[in-house]
Short mmCIF file of C-alpha atoms in Angstrom, two decimals:
data_model
loop_
_atom_site.label_atom_id
_atom_site.label_comp_id
_atom_site.label_asym_id
_atom_site.label_seq_id
_atom_site.Cartn_x
_atom_site.Cartn_y
_atom_site.Cartn_z
CA MET A 1263 -137.71 30.70 -3.08
CA THR A 1264 -135.30 29.40 -0.46
CA ASP A 1265 -131.63 30.17 -1.12
CA PRO A 1266 -130.16 26.75 -2.07
CA ALA A 1267 -126.92 27.45 -0.19
CA VAL A 1268 -128.82 28.38 2.98
CA LEU A 1269 -130.99 25.27 2.74
CA ARG A 1270 -127.94 23.10 2.11
CA GLN A 1271 -126.16 24.44 5.20
CA ALA A 1272 -129.29 23.95 7.31
CA ARG A 1273 -129.44 20.32 6.16
CA ILE A 1274 -125.79 19.77 7.07
CA ASP A 1275 -126.19 21.29 10.53
CA LEU A 1276 -129.31 19.31 11.39
CA ALA A 1277 -127.77 16.07 10.09
CA ALA A 1278 -124.73 16.72 12.28
CA ALA A 1279 -126.96 17.25 15.31
CA LEU A 1280 -128.74 13.95 14.68
CA ARG A 1281 -125.47 12.04 14.23
CA TRP A 1282 -124.09 13.50 17.45
CA GLY A 1283 -127.40 12.91 19.19
CA ASP A 1284 -126.84 9.23 18.56
CA ARG A 1285 -123.21 9.40 19.66
CA HIS A 1286 -124.16 11.16 22.88
CA GLY A 1287 -126.85 8.61 23.67
CA PHE A 1288 -129.84 10.91 23.18
CA GLY A 1289 -131.51 8.81 20.48
CA GLU A 1290 -133.98 5.98 20.94
CA ALA A 1291 -134.13 3.38 18.16
CA ILE A 1292 -135.83 5.13 15.19
CA GLY A 1293 -137.93 7.49 17.32
CA ASN A 1294 -137.65 11.12 18.42
CA HIS A 1295 -137.17 14.12 16.16
CA PHE A 1296 -134.98 17.16 15.60
CA SER A 1297 -136.30 19.98 13.41
CA PHE A 1298 -135.07 23.34 12.12
CA MET A 1299 -136.91 26.19 10.46
CA VAL A 1300 -135.07 27.04 7.26
CA PRO A 1301 -133.28 30.37 7.90
CA GLY A 1302 -135.03 33.27 6.23
CA THR A 1303 -138.39 31.49 6.09
CA SER A 1304 -141.43 31.18 8.35
CA ASP A 1305 -143.35 28.48 6.50
CA ARG A 1306 -141.03 25.47 6.12
CA PHE A 1307 -138.80 23.33 8.27
CA LEU A 1308 -136.45 20.38 8.09
CA ILE A 1309 -137.06 17.24 10.15
CA ASN A 1310 -135.70 13.70 10.23
CA PRO A 1311 -137.72 11.08 8.33
CA GLN A 1312 -139.67 8.14 9.71
CA LYS A 1313 -138.12 4.71 10.25
CA ARG A 1314 -134.53 5.91 10.01
CA HIS A 1315 -131.88 5.58 12.71
CA TRP A 1316 -130.09 8.80 13.57
CA ARG A 1317 -126.74 7.12 12.88
CA GLU A 1318 -127.59 6.59 9.21
CA LEU A 1319 -129.04 10.01 8.42
CA LYS A 1320 -127.50 12.28 5.82
CA ALA A 1321 -128.24 15.88 4.92
CA SER A 1322 -130.09 14.89 1.74
CA MET A 1323 -132.36 12.47 3.62
CA LEU A 1324 -133.95 15.14 5.81
CA LEU A 1325 -137.52 16.10 4.97
CA LEU A 1326 -138.49 19.63 3.99
CA VAL A 1327 -142.04 20.20 5.21
CA GLY A 1328 -144.45 23.07 4.67
CA ALA A 1329 -146.68 24.75 7.24
CA ASP A 1330 -149.66 22.64 6.20
CA GLY A 1331 -147.74 19.39 6.61
CA ARG A 1332 -147.20 19.15 2.88
CA LEU A 1333 -143.97 17.44 1.89
CA ILE A 1334 -141.85 19.83 -0.18
CA GLU A 1335 -138.75 17.63 -0.44
CA GLY A 1336 -138.25 14.06 0.74
CA ASP A 1337 -139.45 10.50 0.30
CA SER A 1338 -142.53 10.50 2.55
CA PRO A 1339 -144.37 12.80 5.00
CA PRO A 1340 -143.06 13.13 8.56
CA GLU A 1341 -144.38 10.97 11.39
CA ALA A 1342 -147.67 12.48 12.54
CA THR A 1343 -146.79 13.19 16.16
CA ALA A 1344 -143.56 14.86 15.03
CA TYR A 1345 -145.44 17.21 12.73
CA TYR A 1346 -148.09 18.15 15.26
CA ILE A 1347 -145.54 18.91 17.97
CA HIS A 1348 -142.75 20.50 15.98
CA TRP A 1349 -144.73 22.68 13.60
CA ARG A 1350 -147.07 24.02 16.26
CA VAL A 1351 -144.12 24.93 18.51
CA HIS A 1352 -142.17 26.47 15.60
CA ARG A 1353 -145.27 28.47 14.74
CA ALA A 1354 -146.06 29.78 18.21
CA VAL A 1355 -142.68 30.13 19.94
CA PRO A 1356 -140.41 32.74 18.29
CA GLN A 1357 -137.19 31.50 19.93
CA ALA A 1358 -137.83 27.93 18.76
CA ARG A 1359 -136.25 28.02 15.32
CA CYS A 1360 -134.61 24.71 16.17
CA ILE A 1361 -136.47 22.09 18.24
CA LEU A 1362 -134.80 19.00 19.65
CA HIS A 1363 -137.13 16.42 21.19
CA CYS A 1364 -135.66 13.28 22.70
CA HIS A 1365 -135.78 10.82 25.57
CA ALA A 1366 -132.25 11.48 26.83
CA PRO A 1367 -131.81 9.03 29.75
CA TYR A 1368 -131.00 11.31 32.66
CA ALA A 1369 -133.35 14.13 31.67
CA THR A 1370 -136.11 11.57 31.16
CA ALA A 1371 -135.34 10.04 34.55
CA LEU A 1372 -135.95 13.42 36.16
CA SER A 1373 -139.21 13.78 34.20
CA MET A 1374 -140.44 10.60 35.90
CA LEU A 1375 -140.12 12.04 39.42
CA GLU A 1376 -142.93 13.57 41.45
CA LYS A 1377 -140.69 16.65 41.75
CA PRO A 1378 -138.78 16.70 38.45
CA PHE A 1379 -137.04 20.02 38.99
CA LEU A 1380 -133.49 20.71 37.85
CA LEU A 1381 -131.71 21.94 40.97
CA PRO A 1382 -129.20 24.83 41.14
CA ALA A 1383 -126.60 22.47 42.58
CA SER A 1384 -123.77 22.55 40.02
CA GLN A 1385 -122.11 25.32 38.06
CA ASN A 1386 -123.40 24.13 34.70
CA ALA A 1387 -126.95 23.95 36.04
CA LEU A 1388 -126.89 27.70 36.43
CA MET A 1389 -126.92 28.26 32.66
CA PHE A 1390 -130.51 27.00 32.77
CA HIS A 1391 -131.68 29.44 35.43
CA ASP A 1392 -135.20 30.61 34.51
CA GLN A 1393 -135.00 28.75 31.18
CA ILE A 1394 -136.98 25.62 32.06
CA ALA A 1395 -140.72 24.96 32.01
CA TYR A 1396 -142.37 21.82 33.34
CA ASP A 1397 -145.34 19.93 31.93
CA PRO A 1398 -147.00 18.34 35.00
CA HIS A 1399 -149.25 15.94 33.07
CA TYR A 1400 -148.46 13.18 30.60
CA ASN A 1401 -151.11 13.63 27.92
CA GLY A 1402 -150.61 10.71 25.53
CA LEU A 1403 -149.46 10.82 21.91
CA ALA A 1404 -149.80 14.01 19.88
CA PHE A 1405 -152.18 13.09 17.07
CA ASP A 1406 -153.72 16.54 16.60
CA GLU A 1407 -152.84 20.22 16.72
CA SER A 1408 -154.19 20.71 20.23
CA GLU A 1409 -151.36 18.79 21.89
CA GLY A 1410 -148.73 20.75 19.97
CA ASP A 1411 -150.46 23.99 20.94
CA ARG A 1412 -150.56 22.91 24.59
CA ILE A 1413 -146.83 22.20 24.53
CA ALA A 1414 -146.13 25.56 22.87
CA ARG A 1415 -148.08 27.37 25.59
CA LEU A 1416 -146.12 25.58 28.29
CA ILE A 1417 -142.75 26.54 26.76
CA GLY A 1418 -143.76 30.18 26.52
CA LYS A 1419 -140.61 32.33 26.56
CA ARG A 1420 -138.35 29.58 27.85
CA SER A 1421 -136.02 27.29 25.93
CA ILE A 1422 -136.58 23.92 27.64
CA LEU A 1423 -139.65 21.90 28.54
CA PHE A 1424 -139.58 18.78 30.71
CA LEU A 1425 -142.44 16.58 29.53
CA ALA A 1426 -143.88 14.61 32.45
CA ASN A 1427 -143.12 10.88 32.20
CA HIS A 1428 -141.79 11.40 28.70
CA GLY A 1429 -138.60 13.35 27.94
CA VAL A 1430 -137.53 16.87 27.02
CA ILE A 1431 -137.91 19.50 24.34
CA VAL A 1432 -135.00 21.89 23.84
CA ALA A 1433 -135.40 24.96 21.64
CA GLY A 1434 -132.98 27.51 20.27
CA PRO A 1435 -132.52 30.12 17.55
CA THR A 1436 -129.96 27.95 15.74
CA VAL A 1437 -129.01 24.28 15.59
CA HIS A 1438 -125.72 25.23 17.26
CA GLU A 1439 -127.37 26.79 20.31
CA ALA A 1440 -130.10 24.19 20.66
CA TYR A 1441 -127.68 21.27 20.50
CA ASP A 1442 -125.29 22.90 22.97
CA ARG A 1443 -128.21 23.33 25.41
CA LEU A 1444 -129.30 19.73 25.00
CA TYR A 1445 -125.75 18.48 25.58
CA TYR A 1446 -125.27 20.46 28.76
CA LEU A 1447 -128.80 19.77 29.98
CA GLU A 1448 -128.26 16.01 29.85
CA ARG A 1449 -124.87 16.38 31.57
CA VAL A 1450 -126.42 18.44 34.37
CA CYS A 1451 -129.28 15.96 34.77
CA MET A 1452 -126.76 13.13 34.96
CA MET A 1453 -124.81 14.91 37.73
CA GLN A 1454 -128.01 15.56 39.67
CA VAL A 1455 -129.21 11.97 39.40
CA LEU A 1456 -125.79 10.73 40.53
CA ALA A 1457 -125.76 13.12 43.49
CA MET A 1458 -129.31 12.15 44.47
CA SER A 1459 -128.40 8.46 44.24
CA THR A 1460 -126.01 8.82 47.17
CA GLY A 1461 -128.97 9.38 49.47
CA GLN A 1462 -127.37 12.50 50.90
CA ALA A 1463 -128.96 15.95 50.82
CA VAL A 1464 -128.09 17.90 47.68
CA LYS A 1465 -126.26 21.15 48.45
CA LEU A 1466 -127.89 24.07 46.62
CA ILE A 1467 -126.13 27.23 45.47
CA ASP A 1468 -127.18 30.53 47.03
CA ALA A 1469 -129.98 32.23 45.05
CA GLU A 1470 -128.08 35.50 44.54
CA VAL A 1471 -125.03 33.63 43.27
CA VAL A 1472 -127.29 31.67 40.92
CA ARG A 1473 -128.72 34.88 39.46
CA LYS A 1474 -125.33 36.57 39.09
CA THR A 1475 -123.63 33.54 37.52
CA ALA A 1476 -126.51 32.98 35.12
CA GLU A 1477 -126.13 36.56 33.91
CA GLN A 1478 -122.38 36.06 33.43
CA MET A 1479 -123.00 32.90 31.42
CA LEU A 1480 -125.61 34.57 29.24
CA GLY A 1481 -122.96 36.83 27.76
CA VAL A 1482 -120.87 33.96 26.37
CA ASP A 1483 -123.49 31.29 25.66
CA SER A 1484 -123.99 31.95 21.96
CA GLU A 1485 -120.28 32.20 21.13
CA ARG A 1486 -119.45 29.07 23.13
CA ALA A 1487 -122.34 27.13 21.60
CA THR A 1488 -121.23 28.00 18.07
CA ALA A 1489 -117.63 26.99 18.78
CA HIS A 1490 -118.80 23.75 20.42
CA PHE A 1491 -121.01 22.69 17.53
CA GLU A 1492 -118.46 23.63 14.87
CA ALA A 1493 -115.94 21.44 16.72
CA LEU A 1494 -118.43 18.57 16.65
CA LYS A 1495 -118.85 19.01 12.90
CA ARG A 1496 -115.08 18.95 12.39
CA LEU A 1497 -114.94 15.61 14.19
CA LEU A 1498 -117.70 14.26 11.95
CA ASP A 1499 -115.85 15.56 8.89
CA GLU A 1500 -112.91 13.37 9.89
CA GLU A 1501 -114.81 10.31 11.08
CA GLU A 1502 -118.20 10.22 9.28
CA PRO A 1503 -118.03 12.72 6.41
CA ASN A 1504 -120.97 11.12 4.59
CA TYR A 1505 -123.38 12.98 6.91
CA ARG A 1506 -122.95 15.93 4.55
CA HIS A 1507 -124.18 14.00 1.49
#
């Protein structure tokens, strides 16, 4: 049995991520999905329900889904493409306890380019050194396990996948770390798109400096991510406390 307190906290964290996803402009109408494997389990995960805007979601509204797609708690089963992508990645990628899939504008803009690569051209970009995989082919909607398995293989040991002509998937061991990565990823993509829009050549950082700085950042990433997300939850507690309900 899942510890009720652990499940409750997982619901609160994922609901907070969805509310802030809307605030940060990552959401798209009633589409896209965030999911989180319930801590201490390997056979069930939380995910946002169909036909609900991220802005209206509350902790109690999130679906609890089993490994076979069976609804454990919630009003109706998850949207099919969400299940086939999220469960298959949760199942195959150990570091993907939390999976955030969205069509964030600037990251999606890069995914539409012939060369969609995130460049080592700003300090914050360096936190993603060797953490990004790229899917070179748009493959349609995920209506079976094979597409989820293909996506899982592409992610491999990395934490981010740019989906060609589509959007991004960001994975992490906790909601805190995954959301922090998504936030900074979209910011870095925005800076790159703005720099590229000037028509001038983008100045890249020296490869050795990239490697060294990425190592320095790795040591503080988890602590910073936790502090960042807890601050976001405090803001919600003041402004939209019903997300916890």
